[in-house]
């Protein structure tokens, strides 16, 4: 058959006089040929994409395993550091207190009958010890004339008949309280006016 629009020529076999069936069979063959060509081209693309995806999966798996191993090492290292801190955390405090201990040993080794010299030596050691405690963050909780505060004070007794001016105020400190870096480590035991 020839087409008047100057398109390419095609020979169509006509079997049993059915032109439409022959044309459909020809179109089907053309599609199959095109699909086979596309499959070959797409097959190469699919294989390349599959290989690229497998490489990416392998890289992600490797990165995941490395990250998991690093995290595991981090956990082990921090646990070890915490254990060392618990065992050796008081080292700074002990090193700061040792000079005071040395002063006590020297005072005890000195033989004197002068009570005033002993008292003066004790005051020096006491003042040095207070400075050492302050240097590591220990501070005395002030109680003189302060309002009673449950955050800092522990009421041991209530003192009646102190007047309205002293009601709810600290009258006497029975045991000094201390803070370590603004955290109460021992409440001050006090008598409170009623």
PDB file of C-alpha atoms in Angstrom:
ATOM      1  CA  UNK A   1       0.000   0.000   0.000  1.00  0.00           C
ATOM      2  CA  UNK A   2       1.090   3.498  -0.737  1.00  0.00           C
ATOM      3  CA  UNK A   3       0.125   6.471   1.275  1.00  0.00           C
ATOM      4  CA  UNK A   4      -0.592   9.769  -0.461  1.00  0.00           C
ATOM      5  CA  UNK A   5       0.975  11.808   2.356  1.00  0.00           C
ATOM      6  CA  UNK A   6       4.435  10.591   1.338  1.00  0.00           C
ATOM      7  CA  UNK A   7       4.965   8.483   4.414  1.00  0.00           C
ATOM      8  CA  UNK A   8       6.961   5.266   4.358  1.00  0.00           C
ATOM      9  CA  UNK A   9       5.678   2.214   2.644  1.00  0.00           C
ATOM     10  CA  UNK A  10       4.446  -0.817   4.532  1.00  0.00           C
ATOM     11  CA  UNK A  11       3.521  -4.193   3.295  1.00  0.00           C
ATOM     12  CA  UNK A  12       0.694  -5.701   5.221  1.00  0.00           C
ATOM     13  CA  UNK A  13      -0.160  -9.306   4.749  1.00  0.00           C
ATOM     14  CA  UNK A  14      -3.837  -9.847   4.586  1.00  0.00           C
ATOM     15  CA  UNK A  15      -4.999 -13.222   5.764  1.00  0.00           C
ATOM     16  CA  UNK A  16      -8.490 -14.361   5.176  1.00  0.00           C
ATOM     17  CA  UNK A  17      -9.442 -10.930   3.936  1.00  0.00           C
ATOM     18  CA  UNK A  18      -9.242  -9.307   7.361  1.00  0.00           C
ATOM     19  CA  UNK A  19      -7.338  -6.051   6.951  1.00  0.00           C
ATOM     20  CA  UNK A  20      -8.073  -4.782  10.404  1.00  0.00           C
ATOM     21  CA  UNK A  21      -6.680  -7.887  12.102  1.00  0.00           C
ATOM     22  CA  UNK A  22      -3.546  -7.703   9.999  1.00  0.00           C
ATOM     23  CA  UNK A  23      -3.055  -4.035  10.917  1.00  0.00           C
ATOM     24  CA  UNK A  24      -3.543  -4.789  14.611  1.00  0.00           C
ATOM     25  CA  UNK A  25      -1.007  -7.617  14.431  1.00  0.00           C
ATOM     26  CA  UNK A  26       1.487  -5.319  12.730  1.00  0.00           C
ATOM     27  CA  UNK A  27       0.992  -2.623  15.412  1.00  0.00           C
ATOM     28  CA  UNK A  28       1.470  -5.253  18.105  1.00  0.00           C
ATOM     29  CA  UNK A  29       4.759  -6.391  16.565  1.00  0.00           C
ATOM     30  CA  UNK A  30       5.944  -2.781  16.316  1.00  0.00           C
ATOM     31  CA  UNK A  31       5.140  -2.220  20.009  1.00  0.00           C
ATOM     32  CA  UNK A  32       6.926  -5.403  20.996  1.00  0.00           C
ATOM     33  CA  UNK A  33       9.999  -4.361  19.026  1.00  0.00           C
ATOM     34  CA  UNK A  34       9.923  -0.893  20.640  1.00  0.00           C
ATOM     35  CA  UNK A  35       9.442  -2.448  24.097  1.00  0.00           C
ATOM     36  CA  UNK A  36      12.380  -4.798  23.564  1.00  0.00           C
ATOM     37  CA  UNK A  37      14.565  -1.874  22.551  1.00  0.00           C
ATOM     38  CA  UNK A  38      13.344   0.154  25.582  1.00  0.00           C
ATOM     39  CA  UNK A  39      13.810  -2.828  27.902  1.00  0.00           C
ATOM     40  CA  UNK A  40      17.376  -3.189  26.760  1.00  0.00           C
ATOM     41  CA  UNK A  41      18.038   0.503  27.282  1.00  0.00           C
ATOM     42  CA  UNK A  42      15.983   0.645  30.511  1.00  0.00           C
ATOM     43  CA  UNK A  43      17.570  -2.623  31.670  1.00  0.00           C
ATOM     44  CA  UNK A  44      20.973  -0.979  31.593  1.00  0.00           C
ATOM     45  CA  UNK A  45      19.530   2.050  33.402  1.00  0.00           C
ATOM     46  CA  UNK A  46      17.813  -0.169  35.961  1.00  0.00           C
ATOM     47  CA  UNK A  47      21.001  -2.134  36.577  1.00  0.00           C
ATOM     48  CA  UNK A  48      22.998   1.079  36.955  1.00  0.00           C
ATOM     49  CA  UNK A  49      20.404   2.502  39.333  1.00  0.00           C
ATOM     50  CA  UNK A  50      20.335  -0.761  41.288  1.00  0.00           C
ATOM     51  CA  UNK A  51      24.128  -0.762  41.628  1.00  0.00           C
ATOM     52  CA  UNK A  52      24.109   2.897  42.708  1.00  0.00           C
ATOM     53  CA  UNK A  53      21.394   2.181  45.281  1.00  0.00           C
ATOM     54  CA  UNK A  54      23.318  -0.816  46.612  1.00  0.00           C
ATOM     55  CA  UNK A  55      26.475   1.314  46.946  1.00  0.00           C
ATOM     56  CA  UNK A  56      24.497   3.994  48.773  1.00  0.00           C
ATOM     57  CA  UNK A  57      22.969   1.371  51.087  1.00  0.00           C
ATOM     58  CA  UNK A  58      26.418  -0.015  51.824  1.00  0.00           C
ATOM     59  CA  UNK A  59      27.749   3.493  52.586  1.00  0.00           C
ATOM     60  CA  UNK A  60      24.795   4.239  54.880  1.00  0.00           C
ATOM     61  CA  UNK A  61      25.224   0.883  56.619  1.00  0.00           C
ATOM     62  CA  UNK A  62      28.926   1.585  57.143  1.00  0.00           C
ATOM     63  CA  UNK A  63      28.146   5.072  58.475  1.00  0.00           C
ATOM     64  CA  UNK A  64      25.493   3.615  60.810  1.00  0.00           C
ATOM     65  CA  UNK A  65      27.884   0.986  62.168  1.00  0.00           C
ATOM     66  CA  UNK A  66      30.616   3.572  62.731  1.00  0.00           C
ATOM     67  CA  UNK A  67      28.192   5.938  64.494  1.00  0.00           C
ATOM     68  CA  UNK A  68      26.901   3.115  66.693  1.00  0.00           C
ATOM     69  CA  UNK A  69      30.476   2.116  67.583  1.00  0.00           C
ATOM     70  CA  UNK A  70      31.411   5.733  68.377  1.00  0.00           C
ATOM     71  CA  UNK A  71      28.337   6.108  70.583  1.00  0.00           C
ATOM     72  CA  UNK A  72      29.146   2.864  72.389  1.00  0.00           C
ATOM     73  CA  UNK A  73      32.723   4.080  72.984  1.00  0.00           C
ATOM     74  CA  UNK A  74      31.360   7.425  74.210  1.00  0.00           C
ATOM     75  CA  UNK A  75      29.074   5.671  76.727  1.00  0.00           C
ATOM     76  CA  UNK A  76      31.933   3.505  78.002  1.00  0.00           C
ATOM     77  CA  UNK A  77      34.257   6.514  78.291  1.00  0.00           C
ATOM     78  CA  UNK A  78      31.713   8.631  80.200  1.00  0.00           C
ATOM     79  CA  UNK A  79      30.927   5.758  82.578  1.00  0.00           C
ATOM     80  CA  UNK A  80      34.639   5.360  83.251  1.00  0.00           C
ATOM     81  CA  UNK A  81      35.039   9.112  83.836  1.00  0.00           C
ATOM     82  CA  UNK A  82      32.074   9.127  86.239  1.00  0.00           C
ATOM     83  CA  UNK A  83      33.543   6.215  88.172  1.00  0.00           C
ATOM     84  CA  UNK A  84      36.890   8.031  88.408  1.00  0.00           C
ATOM     85  CA  UNK A  85      35.149  11.191  89.604  1.00  0.00           C
ATOM     86  CA  UNK A  86      33.354   9.264  92.317  1.00  0.00           C
ATOM     87  CA  UNK A  87      36.572   7.635  93.464  1.00  0.00           C
ATOM     88  CA  UNK A  88      38.830  10.665  93.127  1.00  0.00           C
ATOM     89  CA  UNK A  89      36.361  13.563  93.294  1.00  0.00           C
ATOM     90  CA  UNK A  90      37.367  14.511  96.807  1.00  0.00           C
ATOM     91  CA  UNK A  91      41.040  14.786  95.864  1.00  0.00           C
ATOM     92  CA  UNK A  92      40.886  18.588  95.554  1.00  0.00           C
ATOM     93  CA  UNK A  93      39.247  18.906  98.962  1.00  0.00           C
ATOM     94  CA  UNK A  94      41.694  16.583 100.655  1.00  0.00           C
ATOM     95  CA  UNK A  95      44.667  18.394  99.126  1.00  0.00           C
ATOM     96  CA  UNK A  96      43.265  21.711 100.362  1.00  0.00           C
ATOM     97  CA  UNK A  97      42.768  20.379 103.919  1.00  0.00           C
ATOM     98  CA  UNK A  98      46.166  18.685 104.277  1.00  0.00           C
ATOM     99  CA  UNK A  99      48.016  21.928 105.217  1.00  0.00           C
ATOM    100  CA  UNK A 100      45.545  22.416 108.072  1.00  0.00           C
ATOM    101  CA  UNK A 101      46.248  18.872 109.235  1.00  0.00           C
ATOM    102  CA  UNK A 102      49.979  19.664 109.114  1.00  0.00           C
ATOM    103  CA  UNK A 103      49.365  22.721 111.324  1.00  0.00           C
ATOM    104  CA  UNK A 104      47.498  20.568 113.858  1.00  0.00           C
ATOM    105  CA  UNK A 105      50.368  18.076 113.924  1.00  0.00           C
ATOM    106  CA  UNK A 106      52.901  20.865 114.526  1.00  0.00           C
ATOM    107  CA  UNK A 107      50.714  22.348 117.286  1.00  0.00           C
ATOM    108  CA  UNK A 108      50.425  18.971 119.008  1.00  0.00           C
ATOM    109  CA  UNK A 109      54.177  18.370 118.722  1.00  0.00           C
ATOM    110  CA  UNK A 110      54.926  21.687 120.456  1.00  0.00           C
ATOM    111  CA  UNK A 111      55.170  21.333 124.195  1.00  0.00           C
ATOM    112  CA  UNK A 112      54.155  24.474 126.020  1.00  0.00           C
ATOM    113  CA  UNK A 113      52.382  25.310 129.214  1.00  0.00           C
ATOM    114  CA  UNK A 114      51.313  28.738 127.953  1.00  0.00           C
ATOM    115  CA  UNK A 115      47.509  28.533 127.527  1.00  0.00           C
ATOM    116  CA  UNK A 116      47.371  31.808 125.590  1.00  0.00           C
ATOM    117  CA  UNK A 117      49.894  30.529 123.020  1.00  0.00           C
ATOM    118  CA  UNK A 118      47.813  27.361 122.543  1.00  0.00           C
ATOM    119  CA  UNK A 119      44.660  29.456 122.159  1.00  0.00           C
ATOM    120  CA  UNK A 120      46.317  31.789 119.633  1.00  0.00           C
ATOM    121  CA  UNK A 121      47.626  28.797 117.672  1.00  0.00           C
ATOM    122  CA  UNK A 122      44.140  27.260 117.593  1.00  0.00           C
ATOM    123  CA  UNK A 123      42.687  30.558 116.310  1.00  0.00           C
ATOM    124  CA  UNK A 124      45.276  30.655 113.519  1.00  0.00           C
ATOM    125  CA  UNK A 125      44.509  27.083 112.511  1.00  0.00           C
ATOM    126  CA  UNK A 126      40.741  27.768 112.705  1.00  0.00           C
ATOM    127  CA  UNK A 127      41.030  30.851 110.464  1.00  0.00           C
ATOM    128  CA  UNK A 128      43.191  28.947 107.983  1.00  0.00           C
ATOM    129  CA  UNK A 129      40.652  26.111 107.918  1.00  0.00           C
ATOM    130  CA  UNK A 130      37.783  28.587 107.263  1.00  0.00           C
ATOM    131  CA  UNK A 131      39.738  30.083 104.337  1.00  0.00           C
ATOM    132  CA  UNK A 132      40.379  26.625 102.890  1.00  0.00           C
ATOM    133  CA  UNK A 133      36.659  25.798 103.107  1.00  0.00           C
ATOM    134  CA  UNK A 134      35.746  29.103 101.471  1.00  0.00           C
ATOM    135  CA  UNK A 135      38.246  28.431  98.674  1.00  0.00           C
ATOM    136  CA  UNK A 136      36.466  25.189  97.782  1.00  0.00           C
ATOM    137  CA  UNK A 137      33.022  26.856  97.893  1.00  0.00           C
ATOM    138  CA  UNK A 138      31.820  26.140 101.451  1.00  0.00           C
ATOM    139  CA  UNK A 139      30.037  29.103 103.061  1.00  0.00           C
ATOM    140  CA  UNK A 140      28.443  29.553 106.463  1.00  0.00           C
ATOM    141  CA  UNK A 141      24.676  30.121 106.583  1.00  0.00           C
ATOM    142  CA  UNK A 142      24.014  33.382 108.399  1.00  0.00           C
ATOM    143  CA  UNK A 143      21.455  33.139 111.213  1.00  0.00           C
ATOM    144  CA  UNK A 144      21.889  36.215 113.407  1.00  0.00           C
ATOM    145  CA  UNK A 145      18.681  38.295 113.267  1.00  0.00           C
ATOM    146  CA  UNK A 146      17.458  36.472 110.148  1.00  0.00           C
ATOM    147  CA  UNK A 147      13.852  35.495 109.464  1.00  0.00           C
ATOM    148  CA  UNK A 148      13.287  31.755 109.802  1.00  0.00           C
ATOM    149  CA  UNK A 149      13.647  30.145 106.363  1.00  0.00           C
ATOM    150  CA  UNK A 150      13.004  26.423 105.945  1.00  0.00           C
ATOM    151  CA  UNK A 151      15.391  26.366 102.976  1.00  0.00           C
ATOM    152  CA  UNK A 152      18.325  27.185 105.260  1.00  0.00           C
ATOM    153  CA  UNK A 153      17.209  26.615 108.842  1.00  0.00           C
ATOM    154  CA  UNK A 154      15.933  23.702 110.884  1.00  0.00           C
ATOM    155  CA  UNK A 155      13.845  24.740 113.901  1.00  0.00           C
ATOM    156  CA  UNK A 156      14.917  22.736 116.926  1.00  0.00           C
ATOM    157  CA  UNK A 157      12.866  24.673 119.454  1.00  0.00           C
ATOM    158  CA  UNK A 158      10.361  27.494 119.690  1.00  0.00           C
ATOM    159  CA  UNK A 159      11.053  30.196 122.278  1.00  0.00           C
ATOM    160  CA  UNK A 160       7.833  31.784 123.656  1.00  0.00           C
ATOM    161  CA  UNK A 161       7.526  35.292 125.066  1.00  0.00           C
ATOM    162  CA  UNK A 162      10.143  36.991 122.870  1.00  0.00           C
ATOM    163  CA  UNK A 163       7.802  39.790 121.755  1.00  0.00           C
ATOM    164  CA  UNK A 164       6.273  40.655 118.422  1.00  0.00           C
ATOM    165  CA  UNK A 165       9.571  41.927 117.023  1.00  0.00           C
ATOM    166  CA  UNK A 166      11.193  38.482 117.313  1.00  0.00           C
ATOM    167  CA  UNK A 167       8.204  36.428 116.208  1.00  0.00           C
ATOM    168  CA  UNK A 168       9.357  34.103 113.362  1.00  0.00           C
ATOM    169  CA  UNK A 169      12.971  35.238 113.688  1.00  0.00           C
ATOM    170  CA  UNK A 170      16.026  33.169 114.562  1.00  0.00           C
ATOM    171  CA  UNK A 171      16.839  33.742 118.255  1.00  0.00           C
ATOM    172  CA  UNK A 172      19.819  31.421 118.663  1.00  0.00           C
ATOM    173  CA  UNK A 173      21.910  29.126 116.458  1.00  0.00           C
ATOM    174  CA  UNK A 174      22.589  25.752 118.056  1.00  0.00           C
ATOM    175  CA  UNK A 175      24.552  24.300 115.137  1.00  0.00           C
ATOM    176  CA  UNK A 176      25.991  26.227 112.207  1.00  0.00           C
ATOM    177  CA  UNK A 177      24.714  25.367 108.743  1.00  0.00           C
ATOM    178  CA  UNK A 178      26.784  25.359 105.541  1.00  0.00           C
ATOM    179  CA  UNK A 179      26.273  25.741 101.802  1.00  0.00           C
ATOM    180  CA  UNK A 180      28.474  24.309  99.081  1.00  0.00           C
ATOM    181  CA  UNK A 181      28.231  26.445  95.951  1.00  0.00           C
ATOM    182  CA  UNK A 182      24.743  27.695  96.922  1.00  0.00           C
ATOM    183  CA  UNK A 183      23.493  24.190  97.774  1.00  0.00           C
ATOM    184  CA  UNK A 184      22.671  23.575 101.416  1.00  0.00           C
ATOM    185  CA  UNK A 185      24.801  20.695 102.678  1.00  0.00           C
ATOM    186  CA  UNK A 186      23.766  21.118 106.318  1.00  0.00           C
ATOM    187  CA  UNK A 187      20.828  23.136 107.645  1.00  0.00           C
ATOM    188  CA  UNK A 188      21.463  25.465 110.561  1.00  0.00           C
ATOM    189  CA  UNK A 189      19.775  24.183 113.727  1.00  0.00           C
ATOM    190  CA  UNK A 190      18.127  27.192 115.328  1.00  0.00           C
ATOM    191  CA  UNK A 191      15.759  28.363 118.053  1.00  0.00           C
ATOM    192  CA  UNK A 192      12.892  30.451 116.684  1.00  0.00           C
ATOM    193  CA  UNK A 193      10.895  33.157 118.471  1.00  0.00           C
ATOM    194  CA  UNK A 194       7.200  32.408 118.981  1.00  0.00           C
TER     195      UNK A 194
END
